[in-house]
Coordinates of C-alpha atoms in Angstrom, one line a residue:
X718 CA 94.4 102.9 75.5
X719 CA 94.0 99.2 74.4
X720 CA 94.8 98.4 78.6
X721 CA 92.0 101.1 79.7
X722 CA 89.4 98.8 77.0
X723 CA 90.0 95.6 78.3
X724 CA 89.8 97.0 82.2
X725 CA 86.6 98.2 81.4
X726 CA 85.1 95.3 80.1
X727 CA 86.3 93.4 82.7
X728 CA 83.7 93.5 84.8
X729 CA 80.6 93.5 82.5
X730 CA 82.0 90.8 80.4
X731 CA 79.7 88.3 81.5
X732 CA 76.5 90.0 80.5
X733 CA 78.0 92.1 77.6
X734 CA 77.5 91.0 73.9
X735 CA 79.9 91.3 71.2
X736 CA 78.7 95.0 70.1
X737 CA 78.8 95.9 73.7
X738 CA 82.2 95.3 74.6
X739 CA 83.3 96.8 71.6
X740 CA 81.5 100.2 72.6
X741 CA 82.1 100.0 76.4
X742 CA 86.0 99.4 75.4
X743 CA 86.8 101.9 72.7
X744 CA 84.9 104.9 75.2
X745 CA 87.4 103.6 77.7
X746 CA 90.5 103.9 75.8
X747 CA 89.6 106.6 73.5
X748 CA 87.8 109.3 75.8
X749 CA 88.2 107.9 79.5
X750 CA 91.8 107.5 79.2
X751 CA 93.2 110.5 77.4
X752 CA 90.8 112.4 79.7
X753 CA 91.3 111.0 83.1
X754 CA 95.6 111.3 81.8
X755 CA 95.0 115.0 80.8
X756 CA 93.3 115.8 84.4
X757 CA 96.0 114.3 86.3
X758 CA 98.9 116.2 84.6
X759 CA 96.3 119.5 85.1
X760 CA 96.3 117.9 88.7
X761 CA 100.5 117.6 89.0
X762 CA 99.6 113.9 90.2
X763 CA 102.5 111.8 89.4
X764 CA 101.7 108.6 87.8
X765 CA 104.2 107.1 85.8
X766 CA 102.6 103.7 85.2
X767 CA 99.1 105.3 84.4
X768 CA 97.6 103.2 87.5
X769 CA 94.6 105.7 88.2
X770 CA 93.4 106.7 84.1
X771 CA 93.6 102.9 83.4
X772 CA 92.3 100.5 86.1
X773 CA 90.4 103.4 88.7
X774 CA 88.7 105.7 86.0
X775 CA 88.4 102.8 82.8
X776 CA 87.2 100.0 85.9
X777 CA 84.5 102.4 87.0
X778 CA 83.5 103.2 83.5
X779 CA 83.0 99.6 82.6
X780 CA 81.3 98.7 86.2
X781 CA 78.7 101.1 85.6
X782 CA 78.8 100.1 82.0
X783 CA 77.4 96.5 83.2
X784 CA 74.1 98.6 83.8
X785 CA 73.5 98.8 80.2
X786 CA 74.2 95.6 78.8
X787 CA 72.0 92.7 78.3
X788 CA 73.2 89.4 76.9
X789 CA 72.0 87.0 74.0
X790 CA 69.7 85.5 76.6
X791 CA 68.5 83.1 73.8
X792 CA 71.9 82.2 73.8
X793 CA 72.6 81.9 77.1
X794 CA 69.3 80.1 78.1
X795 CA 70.6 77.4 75.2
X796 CA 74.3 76.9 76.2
X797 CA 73.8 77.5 80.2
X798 CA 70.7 76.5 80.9
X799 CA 69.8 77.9 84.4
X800 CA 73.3 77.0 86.1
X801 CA 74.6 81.2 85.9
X802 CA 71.4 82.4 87.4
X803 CA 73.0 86.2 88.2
X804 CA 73.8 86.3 84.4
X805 CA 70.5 85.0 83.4
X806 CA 68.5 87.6 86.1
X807 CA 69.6 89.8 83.4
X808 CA 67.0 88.5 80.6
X809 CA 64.1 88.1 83.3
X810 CA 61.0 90.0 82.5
X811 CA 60.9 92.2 85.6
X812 CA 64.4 93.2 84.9
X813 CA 64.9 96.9 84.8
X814 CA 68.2 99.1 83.7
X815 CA 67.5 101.8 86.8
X816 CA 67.6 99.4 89.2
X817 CA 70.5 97.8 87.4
X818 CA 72.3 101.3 87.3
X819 CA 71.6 102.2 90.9
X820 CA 73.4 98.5 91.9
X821 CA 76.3 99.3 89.9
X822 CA 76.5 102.6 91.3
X823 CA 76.1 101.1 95.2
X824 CA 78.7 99.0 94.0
X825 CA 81.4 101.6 92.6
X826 CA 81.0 103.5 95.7
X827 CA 81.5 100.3 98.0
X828 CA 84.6 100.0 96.3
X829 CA 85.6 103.9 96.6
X830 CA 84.9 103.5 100.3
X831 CA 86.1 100.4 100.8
X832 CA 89.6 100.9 99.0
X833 CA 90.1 104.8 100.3
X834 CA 89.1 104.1 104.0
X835 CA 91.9 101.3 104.1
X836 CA 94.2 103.1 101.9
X837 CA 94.0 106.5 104.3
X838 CA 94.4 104.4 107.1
X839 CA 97.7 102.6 106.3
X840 CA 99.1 105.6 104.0
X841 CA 98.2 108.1 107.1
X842 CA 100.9 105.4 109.0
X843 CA 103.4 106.5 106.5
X844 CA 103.2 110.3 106.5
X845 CA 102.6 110.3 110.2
X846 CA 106.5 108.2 109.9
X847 CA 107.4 110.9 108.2
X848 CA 106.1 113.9 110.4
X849 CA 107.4 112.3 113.0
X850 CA 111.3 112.2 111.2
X851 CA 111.4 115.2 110.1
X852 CA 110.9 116.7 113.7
X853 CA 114.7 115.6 113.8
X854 CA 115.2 118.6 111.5
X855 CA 114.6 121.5 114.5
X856 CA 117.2 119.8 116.8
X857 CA 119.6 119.3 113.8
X858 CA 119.3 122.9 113.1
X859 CA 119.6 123.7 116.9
X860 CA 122.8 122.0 116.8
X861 CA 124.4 123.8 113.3
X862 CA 123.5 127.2 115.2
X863 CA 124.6 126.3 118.4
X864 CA 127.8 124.9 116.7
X865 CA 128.9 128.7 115.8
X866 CA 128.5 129.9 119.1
X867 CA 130.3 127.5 120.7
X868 CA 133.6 128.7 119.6
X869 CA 132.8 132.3 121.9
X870 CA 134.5 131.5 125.1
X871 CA 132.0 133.8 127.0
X872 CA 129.3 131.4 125.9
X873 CA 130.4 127.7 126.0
X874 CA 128.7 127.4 129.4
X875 CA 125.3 128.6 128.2
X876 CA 125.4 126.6 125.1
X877 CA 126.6 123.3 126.5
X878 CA 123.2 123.2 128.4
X879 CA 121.7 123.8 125.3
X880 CA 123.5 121.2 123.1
X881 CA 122.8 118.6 125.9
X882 CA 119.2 119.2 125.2
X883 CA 119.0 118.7 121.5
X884 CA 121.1 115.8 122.4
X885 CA 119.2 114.2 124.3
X886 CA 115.8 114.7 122.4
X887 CA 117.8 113.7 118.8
X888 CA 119.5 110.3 118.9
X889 CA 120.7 111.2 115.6
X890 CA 122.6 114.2 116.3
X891 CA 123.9 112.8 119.5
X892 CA 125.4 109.8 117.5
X893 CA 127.2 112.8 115.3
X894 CA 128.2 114.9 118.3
X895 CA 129.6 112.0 119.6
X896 CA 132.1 111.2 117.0
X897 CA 133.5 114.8 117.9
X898 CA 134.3 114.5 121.1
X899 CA 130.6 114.5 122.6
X900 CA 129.7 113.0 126.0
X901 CA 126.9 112.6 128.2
X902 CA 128.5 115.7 130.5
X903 CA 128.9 118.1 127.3
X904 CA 132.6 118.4 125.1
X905 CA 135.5 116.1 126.3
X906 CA 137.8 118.8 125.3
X907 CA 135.3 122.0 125.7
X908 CA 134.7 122.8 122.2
X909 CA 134.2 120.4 119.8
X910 CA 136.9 118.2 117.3
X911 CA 137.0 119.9 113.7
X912 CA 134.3 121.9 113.7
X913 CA 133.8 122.8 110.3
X914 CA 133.5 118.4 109.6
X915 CA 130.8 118.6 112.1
X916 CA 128.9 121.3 111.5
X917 CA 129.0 119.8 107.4
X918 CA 128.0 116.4 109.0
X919 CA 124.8 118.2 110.6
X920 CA 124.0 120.1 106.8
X921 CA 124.0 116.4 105.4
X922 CA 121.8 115.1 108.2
X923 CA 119.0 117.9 108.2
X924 CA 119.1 117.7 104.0
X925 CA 118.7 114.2 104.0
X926 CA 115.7 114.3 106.8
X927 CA 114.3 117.5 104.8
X928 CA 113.8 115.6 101.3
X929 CA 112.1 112.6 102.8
X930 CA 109.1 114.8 104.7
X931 CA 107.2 115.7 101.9
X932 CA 104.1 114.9 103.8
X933 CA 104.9 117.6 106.4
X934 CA 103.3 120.4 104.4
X935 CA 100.1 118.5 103.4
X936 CA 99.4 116.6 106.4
X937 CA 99.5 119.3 109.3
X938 CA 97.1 118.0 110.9
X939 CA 99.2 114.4 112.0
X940 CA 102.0 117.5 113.0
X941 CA 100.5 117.1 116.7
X942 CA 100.3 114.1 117.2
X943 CA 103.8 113.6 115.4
X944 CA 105.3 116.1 118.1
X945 CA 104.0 113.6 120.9
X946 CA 105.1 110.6 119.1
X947 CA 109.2 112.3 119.1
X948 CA 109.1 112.5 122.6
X949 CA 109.0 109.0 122.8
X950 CA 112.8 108.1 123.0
X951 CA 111.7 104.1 121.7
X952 CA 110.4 105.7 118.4
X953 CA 113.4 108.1 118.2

């Protein structure tokens, strides 16, 4: 609460008078806070370091705050002079708190636009990363079924064609295959060295890609372009 106060006077703190920044500050800790922390955990947004309620929702509060306050321009005329005209605009006759208001307002959603558009750009980088990994996860799973019907004599032909196409579209599960017994031309010795290590190897391998694509379910719509990406054997 005390954090979310002096964030919000922040940015008024050159215009605001003692009473102000006392006002401006206790709203910010003692309603802005508590609320913004309460919406979040309604939300499931996970925030341990209270980032958002303190410096998003308490730094807009006080930024529009700046609207509202008016300094001791007697005082500020006196110690000043007319060196800080942008503080001093503030005790000029013509000046006007709707005008004032609308400003701050232009300027909170400069900020909002400014911050999100780069923010979606370069966290849209990350989850497309991760869309693209976890398309590792199909030919991983290819792989543990194949692995059981590999054993069937009557089928090692058919399946070898189909393990040498997850293969060759996973590098990860070709580096596994490879440690038992895998080739470019299929199974050195037909079937595969210890299966039951292999196929455990492969359960690992899709767990550990399946925890790490959260974004996968929210950001279907980087899925396509994802897909295109894995075909590219440099960014396998």
């Amino acid at each position: 609460s005390t954090l979310s106060g002096l964030v919000a006077i922040t940015s008024c703190c050159d215009v605001a008078t003692s009473r102000s920044s006392l006002c401006i500050g206790s709203i910010a800790g003692f309603f802005i806070y508590p609320t913004t922390r309460r919406l979040m955990d309604r939300l499931y947004l996970d925030d341990p370091v209270d980032a958002i309620p303190v410096h998003w929702a308490a730094g807009l509060f006080g930024l529009i705050s700046g609207a509202f306050c008016r300094p001791d321009c007697q005082y500020y005329t006196g110690i000043l002079g007319v060196q800080r005209k942008e503080q001093l605009r503030f005790c000029a006759n013509d000046w006007d708190v709707g005008k004032q208001l609308l400003a701050q307002v232009w300027g909170v959603l400069t900020i909002c636009g400014w911050v999100g558009g780069i923010s979606g750009i370069v966290w849209s980088v990350f989850a497309l990363s991760e869309c693209t990994r976890s398309k590792e996860v199909v030919h991983i799973q290819t792989a543990i079924d194949l692995l059981g019907d590999i054993l069937t004599p009557s089928l090692v032909e058919e399946k070898q064609a189909q393990f040498k196409a997850a293969a060759s579209r996973s590098t990860l599960v070709r580096k596994i295959l490879r440690r038992h017994g895998w080739s470019s031309g299929g199974w050195q010795a037909g079937t595969p060295q210890s299966p039951s290590t292999l196929q455990r190897k492969l359960q690992v391998a899709k767990n550990q890609y399946a925890e790490t694509t959260l974004e996968t379910k929210i950001m279907r719509i980087l899925s396509p372009l994802a897909s295109l990406l894995h075909r590219c054997a440099l960014v396998r």
